[in-house]
Amino acid sequence: MKALLRGAMAVLWVPAFAWAAPPQRIVDAWYAHNATLLMLGASDRVVATVVTPQRFPWMYRVAPVLKKAEIINTTSVNAEELLRLQSDLVFVPTSLHAAPALRAVGLNVAEEGFDRFEGLLDCVSSTAELLQDEQAKSQAQAYRTAFTQALAQSGKGRNASAPRVLHIASLHPLQIDGEQSIIDQWIRHAGGVNAAQGVHGNKRPVTIEQILVWNPDIVILGADAGDTALLTQDPLWQRVKAVQDHRVHRNPAGVFNWDRYSPELLLQLEWSREIIQGGKVDRPAMIARIRDFYRRFYRYDLGDADATRILDAEPPTAKNG
């Protein structure tokens, strides 16, 4: 298991001084990290976010307090705006390259980025420390324990001949997730190999001709990548082994997409293991796991119908009343 967690990369800048009090006005400019704040019980401290209810409706269903937060620009973070909001803690992704400019005007900035399981766990733990909240620290430890146990369990029973798995981030434009990514890590841990050999990183452009050369055994579409039916209707895609063998799957998504950088990666471990090793998911058991996860880590009671919609990457239905 240690080998699986080796090579993690997590970047988190912590101010050299300690706050006199826990931060109460938080800005979160990284989509996935908003789910971590939710898990740690800090959504009510968020005064601005890049997350919109249109793109992540389950996040707003589980944490309706986010409706009070301002929506900020997704591609740039304006220092003057953050000063106006009296932000006392700002989370930004490393890919934004915004931290130096924000720190220059006196803002407290936590810069984050990871591409391995251990990076996710370190991000959760470091965020809990920055929140200066004992319940958050306890929740972070509970999550680390559950994730470590899931790694030990999901790594069992792998196929002798690992199937080639292609994870598609987008059909239009056509983009896939390559090696040296957290997607590649859960594919390998679930018993598969990434079909996108020689491609590194997330959301890399590729041609259908290249996919025909790879000829994956399994295709998994990200929750917002497009409709799986499009592959069965396209003459070129019909030549791909995964399509011919009816092994095309849509990745679940809830508060955040399971396949990437949020706490629901814990659910992805089991789902991907069943898909890659067995070809299908035990739906009743998976629905029970979803409900248990939301109860334990998001403090939210899902019904079977809602858990089913999350498993099928469907948005929540309108609430009555």
GROMACS .gro file of C-alpha atoms in nm:
model
  321
    1MET     CA    1   0.000   0.000   0.000
    2LYS     CA    2   0.288   0.237   0.076
    3ALA     CA    3   0.403   0.196  -0.281
    4LEU     CA    4   0.062   0.310  -0.402
    5LEU     CA    5   0.088   0.628  -0.199
    6ARG     CA    6   0.448   0.702  -0.291
    7GLY     CA    7   0.511   0.995  -0.520
    8ALA     CA    8   0.220   1.204  -0.398
    9MET     CA    9   0.239   1.575  -0.459
   10ALA     CA   10   0.058   1.821  -0.236
   11VAL     CA   11   0.145   2.188  -0.217
   12LEU     CA   12  -0.003   2.384   0.070
   13TRP     CA   13   0.136   2.716   0.187
   14VAL     CA   14   0.072   2.784   0.553
   15PRO     CA   15   0.126   3.136   0.693
   16ALA     CA   16   0.430   3.171   0.916
   17PHE     CA   17   0.206   3.308   1.192
   18ALA     CA   18  -0.099   3.157   1.357
   19TRP     CA   19  -0.433   3.330   1.342
   20ALA     CA   20  -0.564   3.471   1.667
   21ALA     CA   21  -0.891   3.296   1.586
   22PRO     CA   22  -1.003   3.034   1.334
   23PRO     CA   23  -1.069   3.180   0.986
   24GLN     CA   24  -1.434   3.272   0.940
   25ARG     CA   25  -1.437   3.427   0.593
   26ILE     CA   26  -1.306   3.178   0.340
   27VAL     CA   27  -1.274   3.207  -0.036
   28ASP     CA   28  -1.237   2.882  -0.229
   29ALA     CA   29  -1.117   2.917  -0.587
   30TRP     CA   30  -1.067   2.544  -0.650
   31TYR     CA   31  -1.380   2.353  -0.752
   32ALA     CA   32  -1.292   2.020  -0.589
   33HIS     CA   33  -1.170   2.174  -0.265
   34ASN     CA   34  -1.517   2.310  -0.190
   35ALA     CA   35  -1.621   1.949  -0.132
   36THR     CA   36  -1.340   1.912   0.122
   37LEU     CA   37  -1.462   2.219   0.311
   38LEU     CA   38  -1.811   2.070   0.306
   39MET     CA   39  -1.682   1.743   0.452
   40LEU     CA   40  -1.495   1.930   0.724
   41GLY     CA   41  -1.804   2.128   0.822
   42ALA     CA   42  -1.682   2.466   0.697
   43SER     CA   43  -1.923   2.548   0.412
   44ASP     CA   44  -2.090   2.808   0.634
   45ARG     CA   45  -1.759   3.000   0.641
   46VAL     CA   46  -1.736   3.028   0.261
   47VAL     CA   47  -1.802   3.386   0.148
   48ALA     CA   48  -1.700   3.334  -0.215
   49THR     CA   49  -1.659   3.031  -0.440
   50VAL     CA   50  -1.607   2.931  -0.803
   51VAL     CA   51  -1.872   2.659  -0.768
   52THR     CA   52  -2.211   2.731  -0.924
   53PRO     CA   53  -2.538   2.547  -0.851
   54GLN     CA   54  -2.580   2.483  -1.223
   55ARG     CA   55  -2.254   2.291  -1.252
   56PHE     CA   56  -2.255   2.118  -0.913
   57PRO     CA   57  -2.619   2.095  -0.803
   58TRP     CA   58  -2.559   1.818  -0.550
   59MET     CA   59  -2.312   2.039  -0.363
   60TYR     CA   60  -2.580   2.305  -0.320
   61ARG     CA   61  -2.837   2.042  -0.226
   62VAL     CA   62  -2.614   1.905   0.051
   63ALA     CA   63  -2.481   2.248   0.158
   64PRO     CA   64  -2.754   2.506   0.077
   65VAL     CA   65  -2.563   2.761   0.286
   66LEU     CA   66  -2.339   2.807  -0.021
   67LYS     CA   67  -2.622   3.006  -0.179
   68LYS     CA   68  -2.511   3.293   0.046
   69ALA     CA   69  -2.162   3.295  -0.104
   70GLU     CA   70  -2.060   3.515  -0.396
   71ILE     CA   71  -1.961   3.348  -0.723
   72ILE     CA   72  -1.615   3.456  -0.837
   73ASN     CA   73  -1.437   3.427  -1.171
   74THR     CA   74  -1.317   3.079  -1.253
   75THR     CA   75  -1.005   3.178  -1.448
   76SER     CA   76  -0.870   3.464  -1.239
   77VAL     CA   77  -0.901   3.574  -0.880
   78ASN     CA   78  -0.924   3.949  -0.826
   79ALA     CA   79  -0.727   4.067  -0.523
   80GLU     CA   80  -0.936   4.382  -0.478
   81GLU     CA   81  -1.253   4.174  -0.469
   82LEU     CA   82  -1.108   3.942  -0.206
   83LEU     CA   83  -0.999   4.238   0.006
   84ARG     CA   84  -1.350   4.382  -0.024
   85LEU     CA   85  -1.487   4.052   0.104
   86GLN     CA   86  -1.251   4.078   0.403
   87SER     CA   87  -1.124   3.727   0.332
   88ASP     CA   88  -0.908   3.577   0.604
   89LEU     CA   89  -0.823   3.257   0.413
   90VAL     CA   90  -0.811   3.199   0.036
   91PHE     CA   91  -0.769   2.858  -0.127
   92VAL     CA   92  -0.633   2.853  -0.482
   93PRO     CA   93  -0.517   2.570  -0.710
   94THR     CA   94  -0.151   2.567  -0.804
   95SER     CA   95  -0.249   2.571  -1.171
   96LEU     CA   96  -0.395   2.920  -1.132
   97HIS     CA   97  -0.053   3.071  -1.043
   98ALA     CA   98  -0.235   3.338  -0.842
   99ALA     CA   99  -0.081   3.294  -0.497
  100PRO     CA  100   0.217   3.537  -0.523
  101ALA     CA  101   0.002   3.830  -0.636
  102LEU     CA  102  -0.260   3.765  -0.368
  103ARG     CA  103  -0.001   3.733  -0.093
  104ALA     CA  104   0.160   4.057  -0.209
  105VAL     CA  105  -0.151   4.249  -0.104
  106GLY     CA  106  -0.160   4.082   0.237
  107LEU     CA  107  -0.405   3.797   0.182
  108ASN     CA  108  -0.355   3.463   0.355
  109VAL     CA  109  -0.338   3.209   0.074
  110ALA     CA  110  -0.329   2.828   0.078
  111GLU     CA  111  -0.208   2.699  -0.257
  112GLU     CA  112  -0.292   2.338  -0.333
  113GLY     CA  113  -0.237   2.072  -0.596
  114PHE     CA  114  -0.199   1.696  -0.601
  115ASP     CA  115  -0.208   1.405  -0.843
  116ARG     CA  116  -0.191   1.106  -0.607
  117PHE     CA  117  -0.405   0.951  -0.334
  118GLU     CA  118  -0.173   1.065  -0.059
  119GLY     CA  119  -0.198   1.420  -0.189
  120LEU     CA  120  -0.574   1.410  -0.138
  121LEU     CA  121  -0.535   1.285   0.217
  122ASP     CA  122  -0.273   1.548   0.296
  123CYS     CA  123  -0.496   1.818   0.149
  124VAL     CA  124  -0.784   1.711   0.375
  125SER     CA  125  -0.560   1.703   0.684
  126SER     CA  126  -0.390   2.035   0.605
  127THR     CA  127  -0.724   2.205   0.545
  128ALA     CA  128  -0.849   2.083   0.883
  129GLU     CA  129  -0.539   2.232   1.046
  130LEU     CA  130  -0.596   2.565   0.875
  131LEU     CA  131  -0.957   2.568   0.993
  132GLN     CA  132  -0.834   2.537   1.354
  133ASP     CA  133  -1.134   2.322   1.435
  134GLU     CA  134  -1.113   2.004   1.641
  135GLN     CA  135  -1.420   1.848   1.479
  136ALA     CA  136  -1.269   1.913   1.136
  137LYS     CA  137  -0.943   1.748   1.245
  138SER     CA  138  -1.137   1.448   1.375
  139GLN     CA  139  -1.330   1.422   1.049
  140ALA     CA  140  -1.007   1.443   0.849
  141GLN     CA  141  -0.860   1.156   1.050
  142ALA     CA  142  -1.176   0.948   1.008
  143TYR     CA  143  -1.159   1.003   0.634
  144ARG     CA  144  -0.791   0.906   0.618
  145THR     CA  145  -0.867   0.586   0.808
  146ALA     CA  146  -1.160   0.497   0.581
  147PHE     CA  147  -0.959   0.570   0.267
  148THR     CA  148  -0.663   0.362   0.384
  149GLN     CA  149  -0.894   0.071   0.465
  150ALA     CA  150  -1.060   0.102   0.124
  151LEU     CA  151  -0.721   0.090  -0.046
  152ALA     CA  152  -0.638  -0.232   0.130
  153GLN     CA  153  -0.970  -0.388   0.035
  154SER     CA  154  -1.004  -0.264  -0.323
  155GLY     CA  155  -0.654  -0.380  -0.415
  156LYS     CA  156  -0.753  -0.745  -0.374
  157GLY     CA  157  -0.860  -0.994  -0.638
  158ARG     CA  158  -0.710  -0.833  -0.948
  159ASN     CA  159  -0.735  -1.002  -1.284
  160ALA     CA  160  -0.428  -1.190  -1.407
  161SER     CA  161  -0.464  -1.012  -1.741
  162ALA     CA  162  -0.532  -0.646  -1.672
  163PRO     CA  163  -0.793  -0.489  -1.904
  164ARG     CA  164  -0.700  -0.172  -2.091
  165VAL     CA  165  -0.913   0.115  -1.960
  166LEU     CA  166  -0.966   0.449  -2.133
  167HIS     CA  167  -1.107   0.734  -1.925
  168ILE     CA  168  -1.264   1.009  -2.134
  169ALA     CA  169  -1.285   1.360  -1.991
  170SER     CA  170  -1.475   1.503  -2.289
  171LEU     CA  171  -1.621   1.377  -2.616
  172HIS     CA  172  -1.647   1.722  -2.777
  173PRO     CA  173  -1.365   1.816  -2.791
  174LEU     CA  174  -1.221   1.467  -2.752
  175GLN     CA  175  -1.001   1.462  -2.441
  176ILE     CA  176  -0.873   1.173  -2.233
  177ASP     CA  177  -0.695   1.126  -1.900
  178GLY     CA  178  -0.346   0.987  -1.931
  179GLU     CA  179  -0.072   0.856  -1.707
  180GLN     CA  180   0.077   1.048  -1.413
  181SER     CA  181  -0.269   1.144  -1.292
  182ILE     CA  182  -0.498   1.044  -1.009
  183ILE     CA  183  -0.723   0.886  -1.271
  184ASP     CA  184  -0.437   0.665  -1.383
  185GLN     CA  185  -0.373   0.571  -1.021
  186TRP     CA  186  -0.725   0.447  -0.947
  187ILE     CA  187  -0.737   0.262  -1.282
  188ARG     CA  188  -0.421   0.072  -1.190
  189HIS     CA  189  -0.530   0.017  -0.832
  190ALA     CA  190  -0.862  -0.128  -0.951
  191GLY     CA  191  -0.675  -0.384  -1.159
  192GLY     CA  192  -0.660  -0.220  -1.500
  193VAL     CA  193  -0.399  -0.046  -1.710
  194ASN     CA  194  -0.445   0.294  -1.865
  195ALA     CA  195  -0.502   0.245  -2.238
  196ALA     CA  196  -0.367   0.595  -2.304
  197GLN     CA  197  -0.004   0.483  -2.300
  198GLY     CA  198   0.243   0.763  -2.362
  199VAL     CA  199  -0.006   1.040  -2.275
  200HIS     CA  200   0.057   1.223  -1.951
  201GLY     CA  201  -0.182   1.430  -1.741
  202ASN     CA  202  -0.551   1.516  -1.745
  203LYS     CA  203  -0.784   1.625  -2.024
  204ARG     CA  204  -0.535   1.569  -2.305
  205PRO     CA  205  -0.656   1.612  -2.665
  206VAL     CA  206  -0.655   1.298  -2.877
  207THR     CA  207  -0.798   1.176  -3.208
  208ILE     CA  208  -1.041   0.891  -3.261
  209GLU     CA  209  -0.776   0.735  -3.483
  210GLN     CA  210  -0.543   0.711  -3.184
  211ILE     CA  211  -0.819   0.555  -2.973
  212LEU     CA  212  -0.870   0.295  -3.246
  213VAL     CA  213  -0.500   0.211  -3.220
  214TRP     CA  214  -0.527   0.174  -2.840
  215ASN     CA  215  -0.852  -0.024  -2.880
  216PRO     CA  216  -0.942  -0.024  -2.507
  217ASP     CA  217  -1.126  -0.309  -2.340
  218ILE     CA  218  -1.321  -0.068  -2.119
  219VAL     CA  219  -1.425   0.292  -2.175
  220ILE     CA  220  -1.533   0.513  -1.883
  221LEU     CA  221  -1.683   0.853  -1.958
  222GLY     CA  222  -1.656   1.127  -1.701
  223ALA     CA  223  -1.994   1.232  -1.563
  224ASP     CA  224  -2.001   1.548  -1.776
  225ALA     CA  225  -1.804   1.408  -2.073
  226GLY     CA  226  -2.109   1.334  -2.285
  227ASP     CA  227  -2.372   1.066  -2.344
  228THR     CA  228  -2.247   0.707  -2.361
  229ALA     CA  229  -2.509   0.643  -2.633
  230LEU     CA  230  -2.309   0.863  -2.869
  231LEU     CA  231  -2.038   0.599  -2.885
  232THR     CA  232  -2.273   0.319  -2.987
  233GLN     CA  233  -2.419   0.537  -3.263
  234ASP     CA  234  -2.087   0.642  -3.418
  235PRO     CA  235  -1.940   0.415  -3.690
  236LEU     CA  236  -1.581   0.480  -3.579
  237TRP     CA  237  -1.650   0.420  -3.212
  238GLN     CA  238  -1.835   0.102  -3.306
  239ARG     CA  239  -1.496  -0.040  -3.409
  240VAL     CA  240  -1.361  -0.005  -3.052
  241LYS     CA  241  -1.354  -0.329  -2.853
  242ALA     CA  242  -1.513  -0.171  -2.543
  243VAL     CA  243  -1.811  -0.055  -2.749
  244GLN     CA  244  -1.847  -0.391  -2.923
  245ASP     CA  245  -1.837  -0.572  -2.588
  246HIS     CA  246  -2.083  -0.327  -2.423
  247ARG     CA  247  -1.821  -0.219  -2.170
  248VAL     CA  248  -1.883   0.156  -2.184
  249HIS     CA  249  -1.966   0.312  -1.847
  250ARG     CA  250  -2.054   0.657  -1.720
  251ASN     CA  251  -1.862   0.764  -1.410
  252PRO     CA  252  -2.082   0.856  -1.113
  253ALA     CA  253  -2.087   1.208  -0.970
  254GLY     CA  254  -2.238   1.360  -0.660
  255VAL     CA  255  -2.124   1.666  -0.467
  256PHE     CA  256  -1.825   1.645  -0.701
  257ASN     CA  257  -1.713   1.408  -0.976
  258TRP     CA  258  -1.601   1.083  -0.814
  259ASP     CA  259  -1.308   1.031  -1.051
  260ARG     CA  260  -1.101   1.335  -0.956
  261TYR     CA  261  -0.991   1.545  -0.659
  262SER     CA  262  -1.264   1.535  -0.396
  263PRO     CA  263  -1.351   1.315  -0.096
  264GLU     CA  264  -1.583   1.103  -0.312
  265LEU     CA  265  -1.274   0.942  -0.461
  266LEU     CA  266  -1.328   0.700  -0.172
  267LEU     CA  267  -1.645   0.580  -0.347
  268GLN     CA  268  -1.461   0.568  -0.680
  269LEU     CA  269  -1.220   0.306  -0.546
  270GLU     CA  270  -1.496   0.050  -0.498
  271TRP     CA  271  -1.698   0.145  -0.807
  272SER     CA  272  -1.395   0.124  -1.038
  273ARG     CA  273  -1.282  -0.206  -0.888
  274GLU     CA  274  -1.620  -0.364  -0.959
  275ILE     CA  275  -1.635  -0.218  -1.311
  276ILE     CA  276  -1.281  -0.316  -1.408
  277GLN     CA  277  -1.267  -0.656  -1.240
  278GLY     CA  278  -1.628  -0.771  -1.269
  279GLY     CA  279  -1.775  -0.573  -1.556
  280LYS     CA  280  -2.065  -0.436  -1.354
  281VAL     CA  281  -2.156  -0.284  -1.020
  282ASP     CA  282  -2.362  -0.440  -0.744
  283ARG     CA  283  -2.612  -0.154  -0.752
  284PRO     CA  284  -2.796  -0.219  -0.421
  285ALA     CA  285  -2.465  -0.252  -0.236
  286MET     CA  286  -2.321   0.058  -0.405
  287ILE     CA  287  -2.633   0.262  -0.325
  288ALA     CA  288  -2.596   0.159   0.039
  289ARG     CA  289  -2.230   0.269   0.033
  290ILE     CA  290  -2.326   0.608  -0.113
  291ARG     CA  291  -2.586   0.664   0.158
  292ASP     CA  292  -2.338   0.562   0.427
  293PHE     CA  293  -2.067   0.792   0.285
  294TYR     CA  294  -2.299   1.093   0.274
  295ARG     CA  295  -2.419   1.024   0.627
  296ARG     CA  296  -2.069   0.980   0.769
  297PHE     CA  297  -1.874   1.243   0.583
  298TYR     CA  298  -2.126   1.501   0.460
  299ARG     CA  299  -2.371   1.465   0.751
  300TYR     CA  300  -2.655   1.436   0.501
  301ASP     CA  301  -2.922   1.168   0.479
  302LEU     CA  302  -2.981   1.052   0.124
  303GLY     CA  303  -3.273   0.838   0.024
  304ASP     CA  304  -3.234   0.543  -0.211
  305ALA     CA  305  -3.371   0.747  -0.502
  306ASP     CA  306  -3.115   1.026  -0.456
  307ALA     CA  307  -2.829   0.779  -0.411
  308THR     CA  308  -2.938   0.608  -0.732
  309ARG     CA  309  -2.926   0.938  -0.919
  310ILE     CA  310  -2.573   1.001  -0.792
  311LEU     CA  311  -2.467   0.652  -0.904
  312ASP     CA  312  -2.609   0.729  -1.249
  313ALA     CA  313  -2.446   1.076  -1.258
  314GLU     CA  314  -2.787   1.245  -1.262
  315PRO     CA  315  -2.863   1.581  -1.096
  316PRO     CA  316  -3.101   1.601  -0.801
  317THR     CA  317  -3.471   1.637  -0.866
  318ALA     CA  318  -3.643   1.959  -0.762
  319LYS     CA  319  -3.731   1.960  -0.393
  320ASN     CA  320  -4.090   2.004  -0.295
  321GLY     CA  321  -4.185   2.286  -0.070
   0.00000   0.00000   0.00000
